[in-house]
Coordinates of C-alpha atoms and ligand atoms in Angstrom, one line a residue:
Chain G
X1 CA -8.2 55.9 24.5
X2 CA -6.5 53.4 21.9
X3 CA -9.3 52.1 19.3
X4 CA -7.2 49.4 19.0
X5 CA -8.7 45.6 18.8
X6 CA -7.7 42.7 21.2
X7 CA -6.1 39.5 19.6
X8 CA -7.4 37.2 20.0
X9 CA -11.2 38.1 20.1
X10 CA -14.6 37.6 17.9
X11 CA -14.5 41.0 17.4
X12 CA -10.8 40.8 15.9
X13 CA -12.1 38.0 13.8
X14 CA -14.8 39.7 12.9
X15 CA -12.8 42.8 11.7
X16 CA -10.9 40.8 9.7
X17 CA -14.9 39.4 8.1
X18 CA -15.3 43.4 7.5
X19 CA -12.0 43.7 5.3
X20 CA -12.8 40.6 3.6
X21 CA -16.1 42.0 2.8
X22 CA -14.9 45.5 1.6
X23 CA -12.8 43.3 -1.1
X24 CA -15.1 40.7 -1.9
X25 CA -13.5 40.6 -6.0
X26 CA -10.6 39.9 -4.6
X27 CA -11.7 36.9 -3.1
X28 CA -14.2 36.2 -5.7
X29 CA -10.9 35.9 -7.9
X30 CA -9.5 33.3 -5.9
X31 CA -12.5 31.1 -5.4
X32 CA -14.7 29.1 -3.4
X33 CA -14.0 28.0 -0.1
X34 CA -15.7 25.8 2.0
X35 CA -14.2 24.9 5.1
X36 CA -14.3 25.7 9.3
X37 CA -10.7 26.9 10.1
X38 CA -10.7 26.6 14.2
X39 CA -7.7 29.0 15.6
X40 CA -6.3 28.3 19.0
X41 CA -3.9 30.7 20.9
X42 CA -2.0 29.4 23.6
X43 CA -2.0 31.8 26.5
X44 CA 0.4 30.2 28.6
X45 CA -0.6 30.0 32.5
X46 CA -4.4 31.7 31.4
X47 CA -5.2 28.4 29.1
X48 CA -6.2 28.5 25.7
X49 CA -8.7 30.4 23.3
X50 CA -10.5 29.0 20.9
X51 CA -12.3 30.6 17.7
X52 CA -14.3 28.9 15.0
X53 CA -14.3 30.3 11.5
X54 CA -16.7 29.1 8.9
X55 CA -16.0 29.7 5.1
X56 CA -18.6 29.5 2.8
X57 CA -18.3 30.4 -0.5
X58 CA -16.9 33.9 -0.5
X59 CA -18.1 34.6 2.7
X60 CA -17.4 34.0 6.2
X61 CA -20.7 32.7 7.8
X62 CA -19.6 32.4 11.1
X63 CA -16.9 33.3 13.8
X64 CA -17.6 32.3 17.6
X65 CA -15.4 31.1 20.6
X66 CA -15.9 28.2 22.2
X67 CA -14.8 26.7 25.0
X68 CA -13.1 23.6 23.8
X69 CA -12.5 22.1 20.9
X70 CA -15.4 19.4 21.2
X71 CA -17.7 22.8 20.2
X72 CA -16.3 22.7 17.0
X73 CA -17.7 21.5 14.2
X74 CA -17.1 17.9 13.3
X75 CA -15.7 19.0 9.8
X76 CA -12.7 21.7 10.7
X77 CA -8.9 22.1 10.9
X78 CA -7.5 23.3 13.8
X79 CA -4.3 26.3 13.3
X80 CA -2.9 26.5 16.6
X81 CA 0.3 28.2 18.1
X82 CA 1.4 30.5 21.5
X83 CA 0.2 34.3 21.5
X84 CA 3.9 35.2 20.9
X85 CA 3.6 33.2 17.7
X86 CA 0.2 35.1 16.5
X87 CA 1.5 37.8 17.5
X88 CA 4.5 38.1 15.1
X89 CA 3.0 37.0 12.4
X90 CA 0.0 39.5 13.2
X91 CA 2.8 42.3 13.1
X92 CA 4.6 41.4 10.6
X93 CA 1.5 41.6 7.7
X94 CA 0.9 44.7 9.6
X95 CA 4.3 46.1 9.1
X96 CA 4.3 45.1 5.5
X97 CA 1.1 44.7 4.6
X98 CA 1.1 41.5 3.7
X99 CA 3.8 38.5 5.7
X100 CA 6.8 38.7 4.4
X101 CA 8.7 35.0 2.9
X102 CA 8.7 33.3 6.6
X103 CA 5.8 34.9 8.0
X104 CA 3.0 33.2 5.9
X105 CA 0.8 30.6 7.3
X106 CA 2.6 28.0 5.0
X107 CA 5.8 28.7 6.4
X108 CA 4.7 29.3 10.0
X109 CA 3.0 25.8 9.8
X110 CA 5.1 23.4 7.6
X111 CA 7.6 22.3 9.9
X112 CA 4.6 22.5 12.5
X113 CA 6.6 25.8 14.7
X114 CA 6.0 28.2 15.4
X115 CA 2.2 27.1 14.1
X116 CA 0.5 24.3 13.9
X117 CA -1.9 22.5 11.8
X118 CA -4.2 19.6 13.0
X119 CA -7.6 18.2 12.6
X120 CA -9.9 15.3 13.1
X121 CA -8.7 13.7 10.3
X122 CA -6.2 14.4 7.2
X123 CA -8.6 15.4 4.7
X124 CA -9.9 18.3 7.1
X125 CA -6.3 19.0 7.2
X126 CA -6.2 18.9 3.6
X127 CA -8.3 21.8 3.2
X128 CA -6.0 24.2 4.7
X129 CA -3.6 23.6 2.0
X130 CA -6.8 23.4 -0.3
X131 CA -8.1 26.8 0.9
X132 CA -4.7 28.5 1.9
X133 CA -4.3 31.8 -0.3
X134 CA -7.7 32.4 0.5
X135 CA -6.9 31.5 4.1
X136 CA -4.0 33.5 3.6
X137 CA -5.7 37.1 2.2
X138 CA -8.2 36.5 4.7
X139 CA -5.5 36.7 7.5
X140 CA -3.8 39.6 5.5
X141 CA -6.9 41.7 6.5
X142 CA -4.9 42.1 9.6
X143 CA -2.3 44.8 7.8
X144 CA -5.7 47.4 8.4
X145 CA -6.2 46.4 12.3
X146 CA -4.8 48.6 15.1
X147 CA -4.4 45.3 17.4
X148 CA -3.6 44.8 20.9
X149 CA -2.7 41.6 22.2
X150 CA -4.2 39.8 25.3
X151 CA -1.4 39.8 27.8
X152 CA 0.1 36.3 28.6
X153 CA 0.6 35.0 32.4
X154 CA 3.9 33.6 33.1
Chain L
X1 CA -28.5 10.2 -61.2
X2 CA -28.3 12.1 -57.9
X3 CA -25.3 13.8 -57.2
X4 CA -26.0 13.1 -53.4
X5 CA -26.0 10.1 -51.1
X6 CA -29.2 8.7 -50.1
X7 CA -28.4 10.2 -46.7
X8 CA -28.0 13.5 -48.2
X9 CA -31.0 13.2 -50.4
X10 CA -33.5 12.1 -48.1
X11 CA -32.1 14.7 -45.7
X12 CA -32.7 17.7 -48.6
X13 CA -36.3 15.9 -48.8
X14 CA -37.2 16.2 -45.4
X15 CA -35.5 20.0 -45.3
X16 CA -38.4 20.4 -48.1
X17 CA -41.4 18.9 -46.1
X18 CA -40.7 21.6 -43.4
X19 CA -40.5 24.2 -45.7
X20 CA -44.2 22.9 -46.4
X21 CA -45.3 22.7 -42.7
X22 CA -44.1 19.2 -42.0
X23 CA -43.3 18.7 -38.1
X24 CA -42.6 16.3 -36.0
X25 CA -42.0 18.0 -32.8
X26 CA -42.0 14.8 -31.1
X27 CA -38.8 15.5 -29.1
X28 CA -41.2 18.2 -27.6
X29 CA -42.7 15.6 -25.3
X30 CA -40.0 12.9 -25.4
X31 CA -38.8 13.4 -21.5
X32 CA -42.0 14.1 -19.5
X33 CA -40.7 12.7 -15.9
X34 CA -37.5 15.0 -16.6
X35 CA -39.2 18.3 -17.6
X36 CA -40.2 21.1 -15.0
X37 CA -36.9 20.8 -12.9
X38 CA -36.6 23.5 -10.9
X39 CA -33.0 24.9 -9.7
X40 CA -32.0 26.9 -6.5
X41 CA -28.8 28.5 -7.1
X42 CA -26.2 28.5 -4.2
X43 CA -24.9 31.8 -2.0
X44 CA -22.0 31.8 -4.4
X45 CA -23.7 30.8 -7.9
X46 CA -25.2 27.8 -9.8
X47 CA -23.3 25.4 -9.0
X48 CA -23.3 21.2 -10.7
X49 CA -25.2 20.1 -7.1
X50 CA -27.3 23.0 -7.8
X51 CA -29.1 21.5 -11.1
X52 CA -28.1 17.7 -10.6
X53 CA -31.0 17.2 -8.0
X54 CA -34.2 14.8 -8.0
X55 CA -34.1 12.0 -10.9
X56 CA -31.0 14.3 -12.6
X57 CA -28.6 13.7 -9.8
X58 CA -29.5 9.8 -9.4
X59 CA -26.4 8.3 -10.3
X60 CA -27.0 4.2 -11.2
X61 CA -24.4 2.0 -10.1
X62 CA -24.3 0.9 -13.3
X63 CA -23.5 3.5 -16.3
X64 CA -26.0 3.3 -19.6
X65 CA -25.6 0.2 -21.5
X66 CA -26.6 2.4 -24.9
X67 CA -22.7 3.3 -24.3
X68 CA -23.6 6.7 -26.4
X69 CA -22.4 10.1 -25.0
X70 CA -26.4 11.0 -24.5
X71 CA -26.4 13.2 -21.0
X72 CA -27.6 11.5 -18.1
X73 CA -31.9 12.2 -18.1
X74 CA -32.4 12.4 -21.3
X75 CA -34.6 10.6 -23.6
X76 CA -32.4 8.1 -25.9
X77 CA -33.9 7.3 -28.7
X78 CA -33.7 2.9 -29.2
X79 CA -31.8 3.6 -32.5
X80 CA -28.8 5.9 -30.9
X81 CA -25.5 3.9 -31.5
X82 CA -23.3 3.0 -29.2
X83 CA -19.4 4.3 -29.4
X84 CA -18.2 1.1 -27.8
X85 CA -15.6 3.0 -25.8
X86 CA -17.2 3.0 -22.3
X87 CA -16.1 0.1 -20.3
X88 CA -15.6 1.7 -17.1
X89 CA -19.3 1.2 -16.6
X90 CA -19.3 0.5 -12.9
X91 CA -19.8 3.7 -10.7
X92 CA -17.3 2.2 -7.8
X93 CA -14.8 1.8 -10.6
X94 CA -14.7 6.0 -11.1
X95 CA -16.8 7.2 -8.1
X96 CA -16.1 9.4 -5.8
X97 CA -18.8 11.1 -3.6
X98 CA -17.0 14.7 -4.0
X99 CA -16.3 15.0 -7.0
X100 CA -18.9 17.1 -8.3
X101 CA -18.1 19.8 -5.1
X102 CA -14.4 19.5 -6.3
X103 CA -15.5 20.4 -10.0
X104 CA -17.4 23.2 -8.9
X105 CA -14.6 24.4 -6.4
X106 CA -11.8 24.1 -9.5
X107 CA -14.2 26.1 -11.7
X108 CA -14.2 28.6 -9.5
X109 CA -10.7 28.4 -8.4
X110 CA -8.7 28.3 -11.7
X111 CA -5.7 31.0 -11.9
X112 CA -3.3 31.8 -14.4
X113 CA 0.6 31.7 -14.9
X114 CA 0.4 34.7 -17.3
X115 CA -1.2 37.1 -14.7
X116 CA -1.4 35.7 -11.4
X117 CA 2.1 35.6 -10.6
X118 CA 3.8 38.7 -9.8
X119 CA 6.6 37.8 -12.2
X120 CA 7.9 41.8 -11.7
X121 CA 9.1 40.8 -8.8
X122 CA 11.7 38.7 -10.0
X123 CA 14.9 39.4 -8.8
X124 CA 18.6 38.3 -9.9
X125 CA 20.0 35.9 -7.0
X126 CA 22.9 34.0 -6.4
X127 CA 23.8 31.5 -8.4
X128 CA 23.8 28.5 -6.9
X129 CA 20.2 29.6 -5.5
X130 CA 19.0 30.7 -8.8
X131 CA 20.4 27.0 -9.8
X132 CA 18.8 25.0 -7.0
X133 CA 15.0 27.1 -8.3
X134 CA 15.7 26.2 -12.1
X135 CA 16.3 22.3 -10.8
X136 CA 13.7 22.2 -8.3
X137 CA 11.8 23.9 -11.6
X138 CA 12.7 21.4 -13.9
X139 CA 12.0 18.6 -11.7
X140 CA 8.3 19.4 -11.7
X141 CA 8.1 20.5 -15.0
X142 CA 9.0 16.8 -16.4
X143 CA 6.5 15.0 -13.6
X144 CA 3.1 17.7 -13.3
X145 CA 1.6 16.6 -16.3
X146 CA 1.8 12.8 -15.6
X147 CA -1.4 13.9 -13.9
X148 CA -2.8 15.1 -17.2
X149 CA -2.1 12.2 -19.3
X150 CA -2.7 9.4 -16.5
X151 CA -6.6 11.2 -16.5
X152 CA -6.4 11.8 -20.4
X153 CA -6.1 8.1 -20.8
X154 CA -8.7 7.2 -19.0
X155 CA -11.6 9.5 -19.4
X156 CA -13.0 8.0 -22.6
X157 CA -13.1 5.0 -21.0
X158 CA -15.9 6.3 -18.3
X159 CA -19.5 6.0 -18.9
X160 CA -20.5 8.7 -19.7
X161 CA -23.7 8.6 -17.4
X162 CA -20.1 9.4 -14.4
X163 CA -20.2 12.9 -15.7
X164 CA -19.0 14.2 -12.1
X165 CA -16.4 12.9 -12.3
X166 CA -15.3 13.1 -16.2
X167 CA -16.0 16.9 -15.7
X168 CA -13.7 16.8 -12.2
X169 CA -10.7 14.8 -14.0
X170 CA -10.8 17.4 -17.0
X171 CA -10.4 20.2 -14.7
X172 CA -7.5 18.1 -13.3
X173 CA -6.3 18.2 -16.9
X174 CA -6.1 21.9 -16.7
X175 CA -4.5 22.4 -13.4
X176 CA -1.7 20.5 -14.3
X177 CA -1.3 22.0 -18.2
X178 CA -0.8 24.9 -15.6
X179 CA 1.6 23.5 -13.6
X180 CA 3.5 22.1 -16.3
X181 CA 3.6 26.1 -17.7
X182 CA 4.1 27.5 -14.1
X183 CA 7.4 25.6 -13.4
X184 CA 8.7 25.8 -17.1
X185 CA 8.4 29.6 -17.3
X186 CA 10.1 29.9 -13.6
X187 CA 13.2 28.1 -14.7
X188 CA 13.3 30.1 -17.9
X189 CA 12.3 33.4 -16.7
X190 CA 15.2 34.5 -14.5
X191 CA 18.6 34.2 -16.1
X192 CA 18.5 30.5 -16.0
X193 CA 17.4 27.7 -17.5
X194 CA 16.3 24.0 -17.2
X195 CA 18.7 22.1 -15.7
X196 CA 18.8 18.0 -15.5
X197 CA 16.1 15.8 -16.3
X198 CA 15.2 13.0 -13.6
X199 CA 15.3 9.5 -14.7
X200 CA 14.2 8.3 -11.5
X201 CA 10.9 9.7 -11.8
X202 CA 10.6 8.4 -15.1
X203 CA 9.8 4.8 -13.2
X204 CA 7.3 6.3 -11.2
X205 CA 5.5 7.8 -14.0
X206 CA 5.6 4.5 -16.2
X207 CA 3.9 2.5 -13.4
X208 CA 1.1 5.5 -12.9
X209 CA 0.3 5.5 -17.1
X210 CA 0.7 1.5 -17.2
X211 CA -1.1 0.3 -14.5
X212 CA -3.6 -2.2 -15.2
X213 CA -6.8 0.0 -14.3
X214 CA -8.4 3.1 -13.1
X215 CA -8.3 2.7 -9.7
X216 CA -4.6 1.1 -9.0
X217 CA -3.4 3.8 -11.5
X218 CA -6.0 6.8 -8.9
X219 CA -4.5 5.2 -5.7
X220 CA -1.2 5.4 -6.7
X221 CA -1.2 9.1 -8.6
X222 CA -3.9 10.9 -6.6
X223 CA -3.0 9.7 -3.4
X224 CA 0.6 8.8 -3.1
X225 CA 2.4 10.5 -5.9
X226 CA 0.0 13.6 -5.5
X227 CA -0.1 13.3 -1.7
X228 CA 3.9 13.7 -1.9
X229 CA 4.0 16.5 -4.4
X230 CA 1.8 18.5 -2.3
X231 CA 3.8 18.3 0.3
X232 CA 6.7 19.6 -2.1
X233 CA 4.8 22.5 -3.5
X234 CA 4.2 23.7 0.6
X235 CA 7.8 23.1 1.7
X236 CA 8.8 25.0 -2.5
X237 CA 6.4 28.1 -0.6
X238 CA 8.5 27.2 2.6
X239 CA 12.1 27.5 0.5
X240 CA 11.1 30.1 -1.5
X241 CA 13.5 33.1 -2.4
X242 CA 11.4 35.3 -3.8
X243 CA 7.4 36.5 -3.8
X244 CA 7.2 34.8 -7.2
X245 CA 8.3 31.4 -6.3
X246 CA 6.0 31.8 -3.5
X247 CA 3.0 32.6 -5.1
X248 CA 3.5 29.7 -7.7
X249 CA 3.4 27.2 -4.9
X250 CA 0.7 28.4 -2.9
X251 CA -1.6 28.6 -5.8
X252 CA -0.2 25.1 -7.0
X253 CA -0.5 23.1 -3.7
X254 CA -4.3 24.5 -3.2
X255 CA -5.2 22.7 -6.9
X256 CA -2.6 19.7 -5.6
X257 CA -4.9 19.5 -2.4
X258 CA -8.4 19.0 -4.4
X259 CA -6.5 16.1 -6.8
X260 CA -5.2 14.4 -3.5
X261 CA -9.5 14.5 -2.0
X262 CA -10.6 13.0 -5.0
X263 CA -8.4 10.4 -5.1
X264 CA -8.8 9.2 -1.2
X265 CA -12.6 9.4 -1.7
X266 CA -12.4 8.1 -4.9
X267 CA -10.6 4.8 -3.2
X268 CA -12.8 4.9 -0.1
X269 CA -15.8 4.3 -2.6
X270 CA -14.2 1.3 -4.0
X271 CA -12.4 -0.1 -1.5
X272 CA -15.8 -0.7 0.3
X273 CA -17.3 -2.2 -2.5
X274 CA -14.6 -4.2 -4.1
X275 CA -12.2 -5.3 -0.7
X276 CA -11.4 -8.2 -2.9
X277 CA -9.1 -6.2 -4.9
X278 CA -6.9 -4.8 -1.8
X279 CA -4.0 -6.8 -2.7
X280 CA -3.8 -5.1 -6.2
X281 CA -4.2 -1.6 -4.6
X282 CA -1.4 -3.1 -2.3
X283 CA 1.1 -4.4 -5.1
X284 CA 0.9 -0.8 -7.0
X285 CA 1.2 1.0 -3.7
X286 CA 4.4 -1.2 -3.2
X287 CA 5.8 -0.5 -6.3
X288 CA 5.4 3.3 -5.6
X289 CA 6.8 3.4 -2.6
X290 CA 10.2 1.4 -3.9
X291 CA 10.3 4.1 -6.8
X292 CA 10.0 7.4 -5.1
X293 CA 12.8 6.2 -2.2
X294 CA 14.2 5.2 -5.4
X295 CA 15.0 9.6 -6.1
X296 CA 17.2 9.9 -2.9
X297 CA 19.6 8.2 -5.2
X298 CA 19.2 11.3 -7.6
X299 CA 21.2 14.7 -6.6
X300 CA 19.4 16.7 -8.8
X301 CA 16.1 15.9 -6.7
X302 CA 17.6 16.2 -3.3
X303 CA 20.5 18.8 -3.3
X304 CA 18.2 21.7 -4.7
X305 CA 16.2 21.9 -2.0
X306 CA 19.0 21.2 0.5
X307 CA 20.5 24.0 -1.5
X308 CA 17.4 26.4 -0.3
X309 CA 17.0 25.3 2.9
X310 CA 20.7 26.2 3.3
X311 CA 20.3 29.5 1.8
X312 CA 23.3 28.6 0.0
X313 CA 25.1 25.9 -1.3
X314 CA 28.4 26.4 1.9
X315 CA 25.0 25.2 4.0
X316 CA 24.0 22.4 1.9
X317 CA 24.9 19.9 4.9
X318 CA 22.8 21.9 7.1
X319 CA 19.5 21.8 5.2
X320 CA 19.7 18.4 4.6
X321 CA 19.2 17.9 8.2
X322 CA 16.3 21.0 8.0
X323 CA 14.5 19.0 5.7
X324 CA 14.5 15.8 7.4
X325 CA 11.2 16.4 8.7
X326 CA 9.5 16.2 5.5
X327 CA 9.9 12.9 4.8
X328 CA 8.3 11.9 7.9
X329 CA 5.5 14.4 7.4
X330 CA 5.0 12.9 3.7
X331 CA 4.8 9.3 5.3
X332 CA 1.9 10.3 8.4
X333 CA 0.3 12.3 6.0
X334 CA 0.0 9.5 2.9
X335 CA -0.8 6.9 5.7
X336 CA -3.4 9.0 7.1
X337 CA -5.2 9.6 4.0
X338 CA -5.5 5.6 2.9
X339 CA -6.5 5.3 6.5
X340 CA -9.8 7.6 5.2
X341 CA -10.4 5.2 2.5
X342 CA -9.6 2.7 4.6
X343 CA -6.3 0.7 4.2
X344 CA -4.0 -0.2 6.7
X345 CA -0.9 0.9 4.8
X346 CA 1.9 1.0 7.5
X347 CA 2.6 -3.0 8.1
X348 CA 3.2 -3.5 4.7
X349 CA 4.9 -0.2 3.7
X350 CA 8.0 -1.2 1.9
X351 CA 10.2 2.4 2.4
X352 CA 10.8 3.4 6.8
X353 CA 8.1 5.3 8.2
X354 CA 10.8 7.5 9.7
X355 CA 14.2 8.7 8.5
X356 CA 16.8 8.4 11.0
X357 CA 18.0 12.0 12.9
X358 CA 20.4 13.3 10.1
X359 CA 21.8 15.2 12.6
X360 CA 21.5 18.1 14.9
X361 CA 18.4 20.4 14.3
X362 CA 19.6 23.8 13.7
Ligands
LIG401 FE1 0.2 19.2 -10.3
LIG402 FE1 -2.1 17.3 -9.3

């Protein structure tokens, strides 16, 4: 039986919490971060899921799913993109342990494909480019996580 | 005949009455109302909100007219002289309502070009890449620390009761000394050099150090000029040939990205108070706009990255039409953030909202 962790799920998120934990220096090095980073994963003909991540200090305080973006938190940016697209970039940091030069979240998002930022208003945007290597080594924690991957319906 | 000035006498006098038991120990009870504050440190330290809390975190809306550099909630003695420097004595004129979460965020978030780069990594590329970095390099090595001098200039101007915000625009200081260094020791530390200076941006820079106050001179560096820049530091992460240029922009946009929040709430603050001085804010957005558009004319701001997003400079045609999108994605974003602070920017924008398709998206 495969001990391996489905993407995307709270309990995916949350391993990636754990690693971020194990190395709290690291990210103690890098700073503060305050912000609620929403991910959505387009799953095709099943719809979308939705995950809320709160950042809070050097700690994540929160990770939950909700069922549409109206949940969220008034204050959040929203990182959104189809499975396929989570999915490479999840394998990629895996592969190398860490993305290589266009499969970080600031390449992925920039030209706003594969990934996507958005948010309720451009400051909340902001803070992903505020927040981003920390966003970044935070998503890195994936390179440690045997993941499987929510199959898509066509 | 003393050898000593009165002042030093009376001073030696004084030093001898102690010696006798002589105290005043007045200052002892000089601040009652302030004296038994109580802190509660955050999750992730003592923060400036942490301590600046009852009577200590009232900011008046008016700075001390003693005009001395005694700390906000302290007793000042009736004889303390002023410095007559402080006329930015009006919180709307320096305010903004984060500015003492974006100090504490910048103290916390401060890295270093001498160990937080993996310079090892380095690698010798081709030259016409390696050329396109060292411009790109040079470019914002001559316009980072605009955004230290443009601060610099002002901060002895602001009461000093605004201390947030003094302490926030000194970090600013920092972050760009540290640009400044970042981009410099890129262009000199990989078999190249510093190529061609921009006199282009030189216009831009002389209307954000002349203009006629704080705010005008805020508006048009932390939002627009700073607001652009950021989005050249993500698409410098984008084009990036190696893990070192990388890492310099990702660390460089995330300090970019606090400058760009205090300037739009910086502008909301006043804007809301003083809506009689829009048409200023207007003007010196105006001339901003005309200067930037003003670069296309340049090649050596242009070509490097169309260089990079060619991967070479047989493709240099090609990413020009890559990089179209970043105009357009500087424009929504600088109009969405004067939305925040609320100014209608787009019916009197004087560059296009949208560049034209330069050709087929490859
Ligand atoms: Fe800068
Ligand atoms: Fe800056």
């Amino acid at each position: 039986m495969s001990s391996a962790v489905c993407f995307p799920s709270v309990d995916w998120f949350e391993r990636l919490a754990n690693a971020m934990r194990k190395e709290v220096e690291r990210f103690q090095e890098l700073g503060t971060t305050d912000c609620t980073m929403v991910v959505k994963v387009d799953l095709g003909a099943l719809g979308t899921r939705i995950y809320e991540i709160g950042f809070e200090g050097f700690e994540i305080t929160e990770i939950r799913e909700l069922s549409s973006l109206e949940q969220a938190k008034a204050s959040h940016f929203v990182v959104e993109g189809s499975l396929e697209a989570w999915r490479e970039m999840i394998e990629n940091i895996r592969r190398n342990g860490a993305p290589d030069l266009e499969h970080t979240l600031n390449y992925l998002t920039l030209p706003d494909v594969p990934l996507r930022v958005s948010g309720p208003d451009q400051l909340e945007i902001d803070a992903f480019y505020r927040y981003n290597e920390t966003i970044q080594r935070f998503f890195n924690g994936a390179a440690g996580i045997a993941t499987r991957y929510e199959r898509v319906a066509i | 005949m003393s050898a000593y000035s009165p002042v030093v006498e009376e001073g030696l006098e004084r030093m001898l009455a102690m010696v006798r038991g002589d105290f005043d120990l007045s200052w002892m009870d000089s601040n009652p109302t302030g004296w038994g504050h109580r802190v509660q440190p955050g999750a992730s330290g003592l923060g400036l909100r942490d301590v600046d809390t009852g009577a200590y975190g009232v900011v008046p809306e008016y700075g001390s007219s003693h005009g001395s550099m005694a700390p906000r909630g302290c007793f000042v003695p009736a004889d303390t002289p002023s410095l007559g420097m402080y006329d930015l004595n009006e919180k709307a004129t320096v305010w903004s309502d984060n500015a003492a979460m974006l100090y504490d965020e910048a103290v916390t978030r401060q890295w270093n070009s001498v160990t937080d780069v993996p310079w090892h990594k380095l690698q010798k590329l081709p030259d016409d890449i390696e050329k396109a970095v060292c411009q790109m390099c040079t470019n914002f090595t001559e316009v980072e620390f605009v955004a230290g001098d443009m601060p610099a200039k002002w901060l002895c101007h602001i009461n000093h009761d605004f201390h947030e915000v003094k302490l926030f625009l000194a970090t600013q200081i920092m972050d760009e000394a540290r640009h400044m260094d970042v981009f410099r020791k890129r262009a000199l530390a990989n078999g190249g050099g510093l190529l061609m200076a921009s006199p282009g941006n030189e216009a831009l820079l002389a209307a954000i150090l002349q203009a006629p106050n704080y705010t005008t001179a805020s508006a048009l560096m932390h939002i627009f000029g700073e607001g652009f820049i950021l989005t050249l530091f993500r698409a410098g992460e984008f084009l990036a040939p190696t893990e070192v240029e990388k890492t310099i922009f990702r660390l460089c946009m995330q300090d970019e990205a606090r400058h760009v929040a205090y300037g739009v709430k910086h502008l909301q603050y006043f804007v809301a108070r003083h809506p009689e001085m829009m048409e200023e804010i207007h003007h010196i957005l105006g001339l901003g706009e005309e200067a930037i558009f003003r670069l296309t004319l340049e090649p050596q701001t242009l070509e490097p990255r169309a260089i990079l997003a060619g991967k070479g400079v047989e493709n240099i045609q090609l990413g020009m039409t890559r990089l179209a999108f970043l105009y357009n994605k500087q424009i929504t974003e600088y109009l969405q953030r004067l939305k925040i602070a609320g100014i209608d920017r787009l019916p009197r924008m004087k560059i296009p909202a949208e560049l034209p398709a330069l050709g087929p998206e490859v």
